[in-house]
PDB file of C-alpha atoms in Angstrom:
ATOM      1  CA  UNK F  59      78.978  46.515 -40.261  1.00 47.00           C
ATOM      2  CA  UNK F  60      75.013  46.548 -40.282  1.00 48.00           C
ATOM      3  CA  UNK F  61      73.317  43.473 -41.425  1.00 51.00           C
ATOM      4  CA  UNK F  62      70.276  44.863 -43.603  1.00 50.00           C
ATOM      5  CA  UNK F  63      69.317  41.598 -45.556  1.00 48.00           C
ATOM      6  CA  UNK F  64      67.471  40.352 -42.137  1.00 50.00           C
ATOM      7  CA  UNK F  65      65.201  43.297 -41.948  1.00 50.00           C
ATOM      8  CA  UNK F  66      64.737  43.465 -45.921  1.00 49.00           C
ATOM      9  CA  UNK F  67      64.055  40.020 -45.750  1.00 49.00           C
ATOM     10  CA  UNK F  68      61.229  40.662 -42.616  1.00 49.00           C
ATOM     11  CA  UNK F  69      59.673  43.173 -45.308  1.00 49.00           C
ATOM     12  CA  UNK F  70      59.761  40.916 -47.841  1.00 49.00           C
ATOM     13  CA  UNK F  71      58.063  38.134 -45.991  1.00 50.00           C
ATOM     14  CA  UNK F  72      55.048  40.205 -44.099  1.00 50.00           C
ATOM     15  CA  UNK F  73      53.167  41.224 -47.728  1.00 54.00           C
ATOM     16  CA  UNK F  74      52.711  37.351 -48.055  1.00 54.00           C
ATOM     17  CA  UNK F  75      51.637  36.871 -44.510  1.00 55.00           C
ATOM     18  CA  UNK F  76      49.750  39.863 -44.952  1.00 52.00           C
ATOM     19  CA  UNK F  77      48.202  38.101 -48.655  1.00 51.00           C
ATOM     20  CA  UNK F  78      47.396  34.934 -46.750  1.00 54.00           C
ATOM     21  CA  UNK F  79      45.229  36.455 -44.040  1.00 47.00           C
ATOM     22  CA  UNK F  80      43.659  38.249 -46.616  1.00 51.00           C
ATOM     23  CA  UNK F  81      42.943  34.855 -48.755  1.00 49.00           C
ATOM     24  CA  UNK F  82      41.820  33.061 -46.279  1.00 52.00           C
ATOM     25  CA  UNK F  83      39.745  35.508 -44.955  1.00 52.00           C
ATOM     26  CA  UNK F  84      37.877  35.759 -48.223  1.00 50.00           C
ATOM     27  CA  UNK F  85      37.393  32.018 -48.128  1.00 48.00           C
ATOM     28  CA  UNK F  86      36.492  31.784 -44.689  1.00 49.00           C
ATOM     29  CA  UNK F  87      33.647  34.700 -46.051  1.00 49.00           C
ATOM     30  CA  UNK F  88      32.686  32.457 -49.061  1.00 49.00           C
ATOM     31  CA  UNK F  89      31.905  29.388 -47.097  1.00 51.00           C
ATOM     32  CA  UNK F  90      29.283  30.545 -45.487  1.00 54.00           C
ATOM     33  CA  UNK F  91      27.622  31.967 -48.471  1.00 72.00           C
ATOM     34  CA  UNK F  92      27.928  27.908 -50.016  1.00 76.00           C
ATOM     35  CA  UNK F  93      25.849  27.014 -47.216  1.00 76.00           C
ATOM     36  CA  UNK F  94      23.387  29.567 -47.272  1.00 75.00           C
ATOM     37  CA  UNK F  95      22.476  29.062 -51.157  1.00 79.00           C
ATOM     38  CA  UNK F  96      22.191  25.285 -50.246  1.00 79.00           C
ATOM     39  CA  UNK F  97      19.905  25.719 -47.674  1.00 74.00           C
ATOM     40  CA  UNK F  98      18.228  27.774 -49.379  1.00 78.00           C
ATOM     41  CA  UNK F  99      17.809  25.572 -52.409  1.00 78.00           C
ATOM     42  CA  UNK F 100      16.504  22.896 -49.891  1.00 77.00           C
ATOM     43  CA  UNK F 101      14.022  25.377 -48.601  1.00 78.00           C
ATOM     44  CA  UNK F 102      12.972  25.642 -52.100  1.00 78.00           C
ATOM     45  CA  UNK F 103      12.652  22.512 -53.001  1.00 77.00           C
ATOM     46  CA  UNK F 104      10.848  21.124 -49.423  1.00 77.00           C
ATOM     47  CA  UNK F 105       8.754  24.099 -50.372  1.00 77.00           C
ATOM     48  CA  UNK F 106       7.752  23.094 -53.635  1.00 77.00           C
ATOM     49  CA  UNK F 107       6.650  19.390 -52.367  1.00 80.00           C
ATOM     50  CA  UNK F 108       4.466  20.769 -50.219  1.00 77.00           C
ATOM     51  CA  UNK F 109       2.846  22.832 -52.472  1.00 73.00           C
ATOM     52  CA  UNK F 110       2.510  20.045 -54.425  1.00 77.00           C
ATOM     53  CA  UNK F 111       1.113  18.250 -51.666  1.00 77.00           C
ATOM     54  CA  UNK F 112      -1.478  20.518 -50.750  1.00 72.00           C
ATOM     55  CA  UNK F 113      -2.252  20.894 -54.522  1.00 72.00           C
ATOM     56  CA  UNK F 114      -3.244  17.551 -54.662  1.00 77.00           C
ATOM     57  CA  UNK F 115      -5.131  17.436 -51.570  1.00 73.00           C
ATOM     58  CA  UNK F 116      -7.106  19.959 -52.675  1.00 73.00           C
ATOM     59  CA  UNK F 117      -8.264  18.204 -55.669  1.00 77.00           C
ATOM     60  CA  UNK F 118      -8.647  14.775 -54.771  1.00 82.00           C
ATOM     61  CA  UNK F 119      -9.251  15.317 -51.179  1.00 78.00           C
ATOM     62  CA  UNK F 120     -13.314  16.163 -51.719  1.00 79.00           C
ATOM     63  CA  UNK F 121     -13.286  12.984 -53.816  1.00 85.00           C
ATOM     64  CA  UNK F 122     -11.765  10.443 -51.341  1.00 83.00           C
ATOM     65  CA  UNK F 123     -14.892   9.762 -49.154  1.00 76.00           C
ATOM     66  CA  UNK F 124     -16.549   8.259 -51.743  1.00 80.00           C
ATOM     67  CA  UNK F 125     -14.396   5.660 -53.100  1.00 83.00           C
ATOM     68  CA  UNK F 126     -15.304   3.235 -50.048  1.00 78.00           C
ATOM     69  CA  UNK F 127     -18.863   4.236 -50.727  1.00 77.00           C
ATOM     70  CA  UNK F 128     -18.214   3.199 -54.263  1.00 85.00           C
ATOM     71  CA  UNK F 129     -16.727   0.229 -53.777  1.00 84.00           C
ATOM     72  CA  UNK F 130     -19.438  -1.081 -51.324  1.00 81.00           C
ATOM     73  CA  UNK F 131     -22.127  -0.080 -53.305  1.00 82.00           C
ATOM     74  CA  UNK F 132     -20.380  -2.466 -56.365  1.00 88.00           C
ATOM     75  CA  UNK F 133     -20.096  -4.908 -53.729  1.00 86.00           C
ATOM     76  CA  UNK F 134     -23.075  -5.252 -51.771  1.00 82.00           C
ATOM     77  CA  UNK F 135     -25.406  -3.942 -55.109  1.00 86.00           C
ATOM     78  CA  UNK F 136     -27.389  -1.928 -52.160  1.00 80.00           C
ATOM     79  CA  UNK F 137     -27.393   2.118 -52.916  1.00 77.00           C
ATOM     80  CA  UNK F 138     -29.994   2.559 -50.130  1.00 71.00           C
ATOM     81  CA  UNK F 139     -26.942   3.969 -47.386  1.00 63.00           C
ATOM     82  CA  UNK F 140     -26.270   6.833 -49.970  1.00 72.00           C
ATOM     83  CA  UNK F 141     -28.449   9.941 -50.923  1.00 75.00           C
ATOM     84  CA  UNK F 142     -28.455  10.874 -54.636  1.00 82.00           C
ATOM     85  CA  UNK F 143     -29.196  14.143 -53.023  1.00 82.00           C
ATOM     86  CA  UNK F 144     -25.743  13.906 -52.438  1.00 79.00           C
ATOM     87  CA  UNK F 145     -24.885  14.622 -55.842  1.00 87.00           C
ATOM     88  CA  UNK F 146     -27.174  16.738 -56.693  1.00 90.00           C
ATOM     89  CA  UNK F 147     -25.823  19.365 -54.323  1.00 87.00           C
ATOM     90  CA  UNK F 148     -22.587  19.189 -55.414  1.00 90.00           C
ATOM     91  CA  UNK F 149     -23.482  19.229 -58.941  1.00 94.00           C
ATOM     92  CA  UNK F 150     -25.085  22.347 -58.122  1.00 94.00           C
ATOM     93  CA  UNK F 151     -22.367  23.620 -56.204  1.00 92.00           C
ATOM     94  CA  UNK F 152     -19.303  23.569 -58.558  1.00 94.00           C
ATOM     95  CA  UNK F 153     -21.792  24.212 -61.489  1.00 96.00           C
ATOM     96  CA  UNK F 154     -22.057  27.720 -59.684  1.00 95.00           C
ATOM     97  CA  UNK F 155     -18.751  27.720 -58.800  1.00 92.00           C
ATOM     98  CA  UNK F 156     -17.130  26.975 -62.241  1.00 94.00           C
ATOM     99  CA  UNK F 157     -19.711  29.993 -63.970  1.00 95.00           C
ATOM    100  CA  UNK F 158     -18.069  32.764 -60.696  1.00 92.00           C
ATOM    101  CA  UNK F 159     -15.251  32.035 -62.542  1.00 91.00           C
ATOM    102  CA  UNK F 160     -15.811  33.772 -65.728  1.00 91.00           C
ATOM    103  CA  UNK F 161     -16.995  37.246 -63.522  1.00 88.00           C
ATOM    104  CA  UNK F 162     -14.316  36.555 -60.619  1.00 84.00           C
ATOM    105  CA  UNK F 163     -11.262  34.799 -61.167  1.00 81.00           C
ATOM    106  CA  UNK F 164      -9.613  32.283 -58.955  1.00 77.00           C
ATOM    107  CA  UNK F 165      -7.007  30.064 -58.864  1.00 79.00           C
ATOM    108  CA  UNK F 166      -6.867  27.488 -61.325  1.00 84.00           C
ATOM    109  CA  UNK F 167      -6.655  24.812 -58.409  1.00 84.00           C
ATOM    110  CA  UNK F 168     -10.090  25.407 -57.184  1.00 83.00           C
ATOM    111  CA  UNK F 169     -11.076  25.126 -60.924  1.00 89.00           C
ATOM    112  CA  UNK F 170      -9.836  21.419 -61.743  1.00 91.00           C
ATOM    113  CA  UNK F 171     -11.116  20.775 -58.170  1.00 89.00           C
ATOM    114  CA  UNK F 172     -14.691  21.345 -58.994  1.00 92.00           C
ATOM    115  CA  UNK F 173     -14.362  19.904 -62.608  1.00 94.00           C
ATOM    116  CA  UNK F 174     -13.097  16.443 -60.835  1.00 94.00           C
ATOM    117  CA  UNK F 175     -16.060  16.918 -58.385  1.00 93.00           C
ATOM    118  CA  UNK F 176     -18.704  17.053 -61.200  1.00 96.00           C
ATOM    119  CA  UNK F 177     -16.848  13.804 -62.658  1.00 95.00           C
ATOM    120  CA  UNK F 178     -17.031  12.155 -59.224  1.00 94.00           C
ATOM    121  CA  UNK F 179     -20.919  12.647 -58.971  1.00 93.00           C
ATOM    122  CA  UNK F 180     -21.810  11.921 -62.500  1.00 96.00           C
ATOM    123  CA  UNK F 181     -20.037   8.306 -61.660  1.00 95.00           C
ATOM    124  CA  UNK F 182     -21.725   7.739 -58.382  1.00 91.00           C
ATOM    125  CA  UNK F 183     -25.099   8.707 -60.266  1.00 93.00           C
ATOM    126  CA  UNK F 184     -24.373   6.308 -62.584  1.00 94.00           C
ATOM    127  CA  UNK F 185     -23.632   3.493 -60.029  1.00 93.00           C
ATOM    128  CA  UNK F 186     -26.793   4.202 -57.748  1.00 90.00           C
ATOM    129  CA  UNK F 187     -28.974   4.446 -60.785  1.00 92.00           C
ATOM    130  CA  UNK F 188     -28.436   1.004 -62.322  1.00 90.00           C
ATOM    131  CA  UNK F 189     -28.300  -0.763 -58.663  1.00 90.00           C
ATOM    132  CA  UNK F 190     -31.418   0.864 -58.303  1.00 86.00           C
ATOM    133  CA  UNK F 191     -33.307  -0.463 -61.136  1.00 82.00           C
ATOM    134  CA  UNK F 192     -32.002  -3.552 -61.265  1.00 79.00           C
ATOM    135  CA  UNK F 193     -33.579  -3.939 -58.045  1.00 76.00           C
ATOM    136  CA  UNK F 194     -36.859  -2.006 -58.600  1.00 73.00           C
ATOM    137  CA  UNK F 195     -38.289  -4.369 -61.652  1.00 68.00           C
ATOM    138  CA  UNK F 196     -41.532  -4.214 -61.603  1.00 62.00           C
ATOM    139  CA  UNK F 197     -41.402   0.002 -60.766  1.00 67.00           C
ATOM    140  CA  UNK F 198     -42.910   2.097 -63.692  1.00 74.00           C
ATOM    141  CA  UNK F 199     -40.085   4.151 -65.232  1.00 80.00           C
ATOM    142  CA  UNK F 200     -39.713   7.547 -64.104  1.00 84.00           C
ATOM    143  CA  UNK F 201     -37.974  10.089 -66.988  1.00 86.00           C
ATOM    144  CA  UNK F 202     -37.270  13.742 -66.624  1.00 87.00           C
ATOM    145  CA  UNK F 203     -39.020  14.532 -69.755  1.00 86.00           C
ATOM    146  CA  UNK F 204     -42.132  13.514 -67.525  1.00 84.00           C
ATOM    147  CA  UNK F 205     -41.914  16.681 -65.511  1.00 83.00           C
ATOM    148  CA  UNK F 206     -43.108  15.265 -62.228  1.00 84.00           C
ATOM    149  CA  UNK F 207     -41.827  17.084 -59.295  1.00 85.00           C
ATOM    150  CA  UNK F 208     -43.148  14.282 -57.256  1.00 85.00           C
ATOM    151  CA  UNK F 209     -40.386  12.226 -58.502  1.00 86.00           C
ATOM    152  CA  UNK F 210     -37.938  14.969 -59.248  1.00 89.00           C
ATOM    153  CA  UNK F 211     -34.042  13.300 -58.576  1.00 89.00           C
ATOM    154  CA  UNK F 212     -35.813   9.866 -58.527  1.00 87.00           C
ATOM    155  CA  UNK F 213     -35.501   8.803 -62.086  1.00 90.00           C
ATOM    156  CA  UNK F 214     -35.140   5.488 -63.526  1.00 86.00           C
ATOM    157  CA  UNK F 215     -32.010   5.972 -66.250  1.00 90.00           C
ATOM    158  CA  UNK F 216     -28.889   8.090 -66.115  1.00 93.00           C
ATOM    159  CA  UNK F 217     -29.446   9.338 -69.041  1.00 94.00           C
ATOM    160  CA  UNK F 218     -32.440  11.645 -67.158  1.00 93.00           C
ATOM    161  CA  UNK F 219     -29.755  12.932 -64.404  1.00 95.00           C
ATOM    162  CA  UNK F 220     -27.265  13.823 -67.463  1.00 95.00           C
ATOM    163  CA  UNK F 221     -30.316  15.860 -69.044  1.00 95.00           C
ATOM    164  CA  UNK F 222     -31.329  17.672 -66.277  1.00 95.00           C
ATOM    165  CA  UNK F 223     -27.368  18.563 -65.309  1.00 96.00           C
ATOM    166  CA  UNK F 224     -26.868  19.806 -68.764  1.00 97.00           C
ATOM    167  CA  UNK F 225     -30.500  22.091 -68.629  1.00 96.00           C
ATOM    168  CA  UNK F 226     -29.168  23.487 -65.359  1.00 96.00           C
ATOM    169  CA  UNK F 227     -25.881  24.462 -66.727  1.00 97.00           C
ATOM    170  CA  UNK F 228     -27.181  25.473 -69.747  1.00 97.00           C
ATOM    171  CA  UNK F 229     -29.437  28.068 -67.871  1.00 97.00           C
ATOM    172  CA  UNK F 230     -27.426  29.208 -65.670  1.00 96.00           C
ATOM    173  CA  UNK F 231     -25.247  30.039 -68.283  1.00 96.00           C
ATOM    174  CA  UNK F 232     -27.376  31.950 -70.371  1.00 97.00           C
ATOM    175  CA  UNK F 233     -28.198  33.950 -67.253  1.00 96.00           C
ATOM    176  CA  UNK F 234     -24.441  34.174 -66.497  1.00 95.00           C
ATOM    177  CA  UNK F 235     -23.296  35.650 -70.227  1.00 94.00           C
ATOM    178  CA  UNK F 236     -26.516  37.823 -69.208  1.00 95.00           C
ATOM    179  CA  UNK F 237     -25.286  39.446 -66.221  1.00 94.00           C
ATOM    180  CA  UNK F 238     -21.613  39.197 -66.111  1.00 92.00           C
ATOM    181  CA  UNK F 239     -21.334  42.575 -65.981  1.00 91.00           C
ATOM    182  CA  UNK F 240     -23.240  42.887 -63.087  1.00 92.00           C
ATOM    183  CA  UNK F 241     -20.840  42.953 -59.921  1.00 91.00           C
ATOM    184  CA  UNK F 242     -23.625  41.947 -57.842  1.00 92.00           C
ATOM    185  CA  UNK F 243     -25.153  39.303 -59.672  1.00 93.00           C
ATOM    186  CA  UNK F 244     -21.724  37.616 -59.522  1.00 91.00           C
ATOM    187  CA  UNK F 245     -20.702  38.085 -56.235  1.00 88.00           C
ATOM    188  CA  UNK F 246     -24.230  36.478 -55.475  1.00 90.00           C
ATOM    189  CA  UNK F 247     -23.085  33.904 -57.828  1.00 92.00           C
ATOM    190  CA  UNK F 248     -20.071  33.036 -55.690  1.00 86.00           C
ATOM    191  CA  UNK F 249     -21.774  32.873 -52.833  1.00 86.00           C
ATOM    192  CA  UNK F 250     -24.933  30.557 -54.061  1.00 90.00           C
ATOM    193  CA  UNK F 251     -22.173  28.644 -55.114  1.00 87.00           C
ATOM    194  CA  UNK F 252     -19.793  27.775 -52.116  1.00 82.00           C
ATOM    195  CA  UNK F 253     -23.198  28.516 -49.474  1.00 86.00           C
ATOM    196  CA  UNK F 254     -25.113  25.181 -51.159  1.00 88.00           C
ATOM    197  CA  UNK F 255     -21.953  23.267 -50.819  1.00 83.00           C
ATOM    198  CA  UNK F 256     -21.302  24.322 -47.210  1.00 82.00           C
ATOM    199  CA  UNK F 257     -24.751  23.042 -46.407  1.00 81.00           C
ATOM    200  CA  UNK F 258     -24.249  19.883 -47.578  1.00 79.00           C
ATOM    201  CA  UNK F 259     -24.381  18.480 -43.808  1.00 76.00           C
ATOM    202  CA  UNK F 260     -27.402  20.560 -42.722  1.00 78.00           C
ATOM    203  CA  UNK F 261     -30.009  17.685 -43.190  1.00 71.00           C
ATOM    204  CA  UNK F 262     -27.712  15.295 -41.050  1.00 74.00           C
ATOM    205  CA  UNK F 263     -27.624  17.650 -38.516  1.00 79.00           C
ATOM    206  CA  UNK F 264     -31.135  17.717 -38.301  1.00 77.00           C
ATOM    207  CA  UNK F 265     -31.817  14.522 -39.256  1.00 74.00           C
ATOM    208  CA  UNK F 266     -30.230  13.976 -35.542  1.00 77.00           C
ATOM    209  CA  UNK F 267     -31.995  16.440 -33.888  1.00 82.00           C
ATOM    210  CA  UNK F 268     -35.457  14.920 -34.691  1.00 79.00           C
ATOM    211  CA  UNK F 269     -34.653  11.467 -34.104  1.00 77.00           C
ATOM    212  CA  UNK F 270     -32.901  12.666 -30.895  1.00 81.00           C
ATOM    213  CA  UNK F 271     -29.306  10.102 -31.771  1.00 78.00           C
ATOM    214  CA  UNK F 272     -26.331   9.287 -34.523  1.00 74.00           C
ATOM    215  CA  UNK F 273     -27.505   5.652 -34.252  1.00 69.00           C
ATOM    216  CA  UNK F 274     -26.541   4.249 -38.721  1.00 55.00           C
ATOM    217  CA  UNK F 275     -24.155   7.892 -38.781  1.00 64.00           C
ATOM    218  CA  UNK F 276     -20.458   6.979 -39.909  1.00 64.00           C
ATOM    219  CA  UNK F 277     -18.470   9.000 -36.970  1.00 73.00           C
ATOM    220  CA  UNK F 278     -15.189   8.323 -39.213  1.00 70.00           C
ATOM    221  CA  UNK F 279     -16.887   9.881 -42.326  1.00 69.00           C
ATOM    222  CA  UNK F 280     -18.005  13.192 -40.136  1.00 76.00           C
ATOM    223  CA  UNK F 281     -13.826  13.015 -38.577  1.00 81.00           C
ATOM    224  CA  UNK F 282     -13.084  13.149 -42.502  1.00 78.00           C
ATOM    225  CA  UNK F 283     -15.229  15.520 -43.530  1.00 77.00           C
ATOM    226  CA  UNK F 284     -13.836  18.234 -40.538  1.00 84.00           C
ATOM    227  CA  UNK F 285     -10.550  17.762 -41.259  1.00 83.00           C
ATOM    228  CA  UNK F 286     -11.055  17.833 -44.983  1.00 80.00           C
ATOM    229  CA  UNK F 287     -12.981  21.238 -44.840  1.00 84.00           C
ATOM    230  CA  UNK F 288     -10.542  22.279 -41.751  1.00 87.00           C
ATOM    231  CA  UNK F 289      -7.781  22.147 -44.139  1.00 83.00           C
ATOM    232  CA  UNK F 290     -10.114  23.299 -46.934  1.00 81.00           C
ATOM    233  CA  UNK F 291     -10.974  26.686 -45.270  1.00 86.00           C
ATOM    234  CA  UNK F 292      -7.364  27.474 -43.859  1.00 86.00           C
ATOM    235  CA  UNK F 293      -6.333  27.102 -47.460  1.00 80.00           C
ATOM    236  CA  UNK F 294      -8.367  29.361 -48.912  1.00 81.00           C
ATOM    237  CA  UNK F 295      -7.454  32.071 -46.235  1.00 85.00           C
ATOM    238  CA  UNK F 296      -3.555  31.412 -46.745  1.00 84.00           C
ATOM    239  CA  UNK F 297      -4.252  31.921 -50.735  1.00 78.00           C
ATOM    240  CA  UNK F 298      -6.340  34.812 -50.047  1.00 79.00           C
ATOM    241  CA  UNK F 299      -9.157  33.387 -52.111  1.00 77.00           C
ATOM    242  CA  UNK F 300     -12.453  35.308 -52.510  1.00 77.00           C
ATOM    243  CA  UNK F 301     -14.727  35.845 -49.539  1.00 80.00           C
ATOM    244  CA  UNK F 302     -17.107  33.801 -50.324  1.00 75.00           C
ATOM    245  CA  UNK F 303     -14.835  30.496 -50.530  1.00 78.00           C
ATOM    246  CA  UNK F 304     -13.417  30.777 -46.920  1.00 83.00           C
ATOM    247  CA  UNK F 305     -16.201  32.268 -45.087  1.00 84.00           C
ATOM    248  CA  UNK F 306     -18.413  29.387 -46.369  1.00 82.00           C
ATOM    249  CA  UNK F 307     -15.627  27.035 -45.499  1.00 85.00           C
ATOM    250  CA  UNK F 308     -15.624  28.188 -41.991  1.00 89.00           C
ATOM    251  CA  UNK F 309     -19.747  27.624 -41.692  1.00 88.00           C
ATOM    252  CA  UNK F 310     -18.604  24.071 -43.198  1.00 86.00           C
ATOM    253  CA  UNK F 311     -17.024  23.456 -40.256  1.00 89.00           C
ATOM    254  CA  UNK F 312     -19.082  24.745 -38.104  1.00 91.00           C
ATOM    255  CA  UNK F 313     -21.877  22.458 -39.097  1.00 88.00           C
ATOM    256  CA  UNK F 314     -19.306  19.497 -39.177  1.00 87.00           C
ATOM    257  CA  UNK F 315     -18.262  20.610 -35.428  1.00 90.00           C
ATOM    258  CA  UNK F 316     -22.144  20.656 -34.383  1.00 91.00           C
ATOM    259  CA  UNK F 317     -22.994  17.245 -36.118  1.00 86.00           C
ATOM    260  CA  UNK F 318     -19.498  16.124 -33.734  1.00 90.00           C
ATOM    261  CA  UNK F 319     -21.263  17.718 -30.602  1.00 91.00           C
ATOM    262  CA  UNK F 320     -24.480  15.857 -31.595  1.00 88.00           C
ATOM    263  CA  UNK F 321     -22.430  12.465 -31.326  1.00 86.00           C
ATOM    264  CA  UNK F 322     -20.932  13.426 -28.108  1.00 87.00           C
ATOM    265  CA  UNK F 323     -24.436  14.982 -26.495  1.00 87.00           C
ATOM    266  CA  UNK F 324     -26.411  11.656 -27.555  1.00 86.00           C
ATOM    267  CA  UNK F 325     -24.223   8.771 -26.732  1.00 84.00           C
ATOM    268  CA  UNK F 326     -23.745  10.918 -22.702  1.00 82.00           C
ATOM    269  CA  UNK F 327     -27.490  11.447 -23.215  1.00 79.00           C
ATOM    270  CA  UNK F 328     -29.355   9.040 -24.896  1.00 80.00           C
ATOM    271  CA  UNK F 329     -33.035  10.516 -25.677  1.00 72.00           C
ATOM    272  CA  UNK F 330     -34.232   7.517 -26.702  1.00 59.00           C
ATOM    273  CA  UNK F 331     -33.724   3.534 -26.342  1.00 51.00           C
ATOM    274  CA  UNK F 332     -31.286   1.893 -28.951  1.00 47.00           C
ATOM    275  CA  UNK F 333     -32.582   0.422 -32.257  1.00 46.00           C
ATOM    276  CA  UNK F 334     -31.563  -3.036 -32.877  1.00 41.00           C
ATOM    277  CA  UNK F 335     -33.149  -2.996 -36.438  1.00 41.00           C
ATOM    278  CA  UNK F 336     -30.890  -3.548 -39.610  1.00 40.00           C
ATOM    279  CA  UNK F 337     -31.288  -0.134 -41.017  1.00 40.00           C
ATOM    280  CA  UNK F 338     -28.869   2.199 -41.306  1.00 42.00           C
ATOM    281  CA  UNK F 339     -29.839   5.807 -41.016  1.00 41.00           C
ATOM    282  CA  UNK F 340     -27.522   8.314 -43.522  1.00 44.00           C
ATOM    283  CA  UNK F 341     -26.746  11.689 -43.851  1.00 44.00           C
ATOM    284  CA  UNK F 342     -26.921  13.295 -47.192  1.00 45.00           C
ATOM    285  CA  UNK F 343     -23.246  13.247 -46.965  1.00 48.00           C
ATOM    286  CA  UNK F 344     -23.153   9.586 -45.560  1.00 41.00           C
ATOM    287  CA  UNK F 345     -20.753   7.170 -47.108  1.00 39.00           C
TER     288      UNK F 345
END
């Protein structure tokens, strides 16, 4: 006799063999796919803190040199080691900068950026004007409303900075809602606005050059300042912002780079004998 339940059993049992290599192929193929969505996930989310990041730095970083500055100043009631001029530039600056907006948009970053900037200034004018008085008593009282030139920047109440700021704006805005539909007026616009800001460290520079050293400079302040507008510039490239942000950026750094060379050149070189006098020399962007 043939014994047929063996082999019916053998056919039997290889469709469930045959079912269990095919389950646990399809979980050995789903695995994998788990890991990749949770790395990717983590990608995300290491992504999105660093975009965070860089958000931030972007618009508190211009504002971070001058809280020591600040402080001292509150301290020490002495605003002779920082130039109003200062602020005046970079009133100017993100002034400009906020009006390109309306004929050129750009990201919203770069907005609240120049918005906190204005801030910033308008609270270090404040600061440096009441030190100032308090220690200038007997000085007659300078007001915008004077129209002096000779003491243009050099009045004796905040009150005179806030006028002139707002006269400015209010200008330029008129002149703005003018031309807005002018493509060259506001590509000009762009470029006023980012060019006065990038040559914010031009009098240091030569400031240097005709008193042949960096004797009073802050070196630490000018290390700030490149990376800040190193990072600054690469940014703008990476978001693709408009010309006129990163190309100014880069001439930022170039002046930042030539103040560092000045440093370097003088202290190797000295051009003239050290000053033991207790003034410090500062840049317009001197803390």
């Amino acid at each position: 006799m043939f014994h047929r339940f063996p082999h019916s059993q053998r056919h039997h049992q290889e469709p469930e063999e045959g079912k269990r290599l095919i389950v646990s192929g399809t979980a050995s193929q789903q695995e994998p796919s788990m890991e990749d969505e949770l790395f990717e996930q983590v990608v995300s989310v290491f992504g999105t803190l660093v975009s965070w990041v860089a958000a931030g730095a972007m618009v508190f970083g211009g504002v971070v040199p001058y809280i020591p500055q600040y402080r001292d100043i509150r301290r020490t009631q002495n605003a002779e080691g920082f130039s109003t001029y200062v602020c005046l530039v970079l009133l100017v600056a993100n002034i400009l900068r906020i009006l390109f907006r309306f004929g050129h948009y750009f990201e919203t970053l770069l907005l609240w950026q120049s918005i906190i900037m204005i801030g910033t200034m308008l609270v270090m004018l404040n600061l440096c004007t009441d030190v100032r008085v308090a220690a200038e008593l007997n000085t007659k009282r300078r007001s915008f409303l004077d129209f002096d030139w000779n003491y243009f920047w050099s009045w004796s109440r905040f009150v005179d900075y806030m006028q002139c700021v707002l006269a400015f704006t209010l200008v330029a805005a008129y002149i703005t809602y003018l031309l807005l539909d002018s493509a060259l007026f506001v590509e000009t616009l762009g470029f006023l606005a980012v060019f006065t800001e990038a040559m914010l460290g031009t009098p240091q520079l030569y400031c240097n050059y005709q008193n042949k050293s960096t004797e009073g400079m802050s070196i630490k302040m000018v290390l700030m300042w490149t990376s800040g507008d190193t990072f600054k510039t690469g940014y703008f490239l990476l978001t693709q912002a408009p010309v006129q942000f990163w190309t100014c950026g880069l001439l930022q750094v170039f002046v930042d780079v030539a103040i560092l060379f000045q440093v370097y050149y003088y202290s190797r070189y000295p051009q003239k004998p050290a000053s033991h006098s207790t003034s410090h020399t500062t840049s317009a962007k001197a803390l």
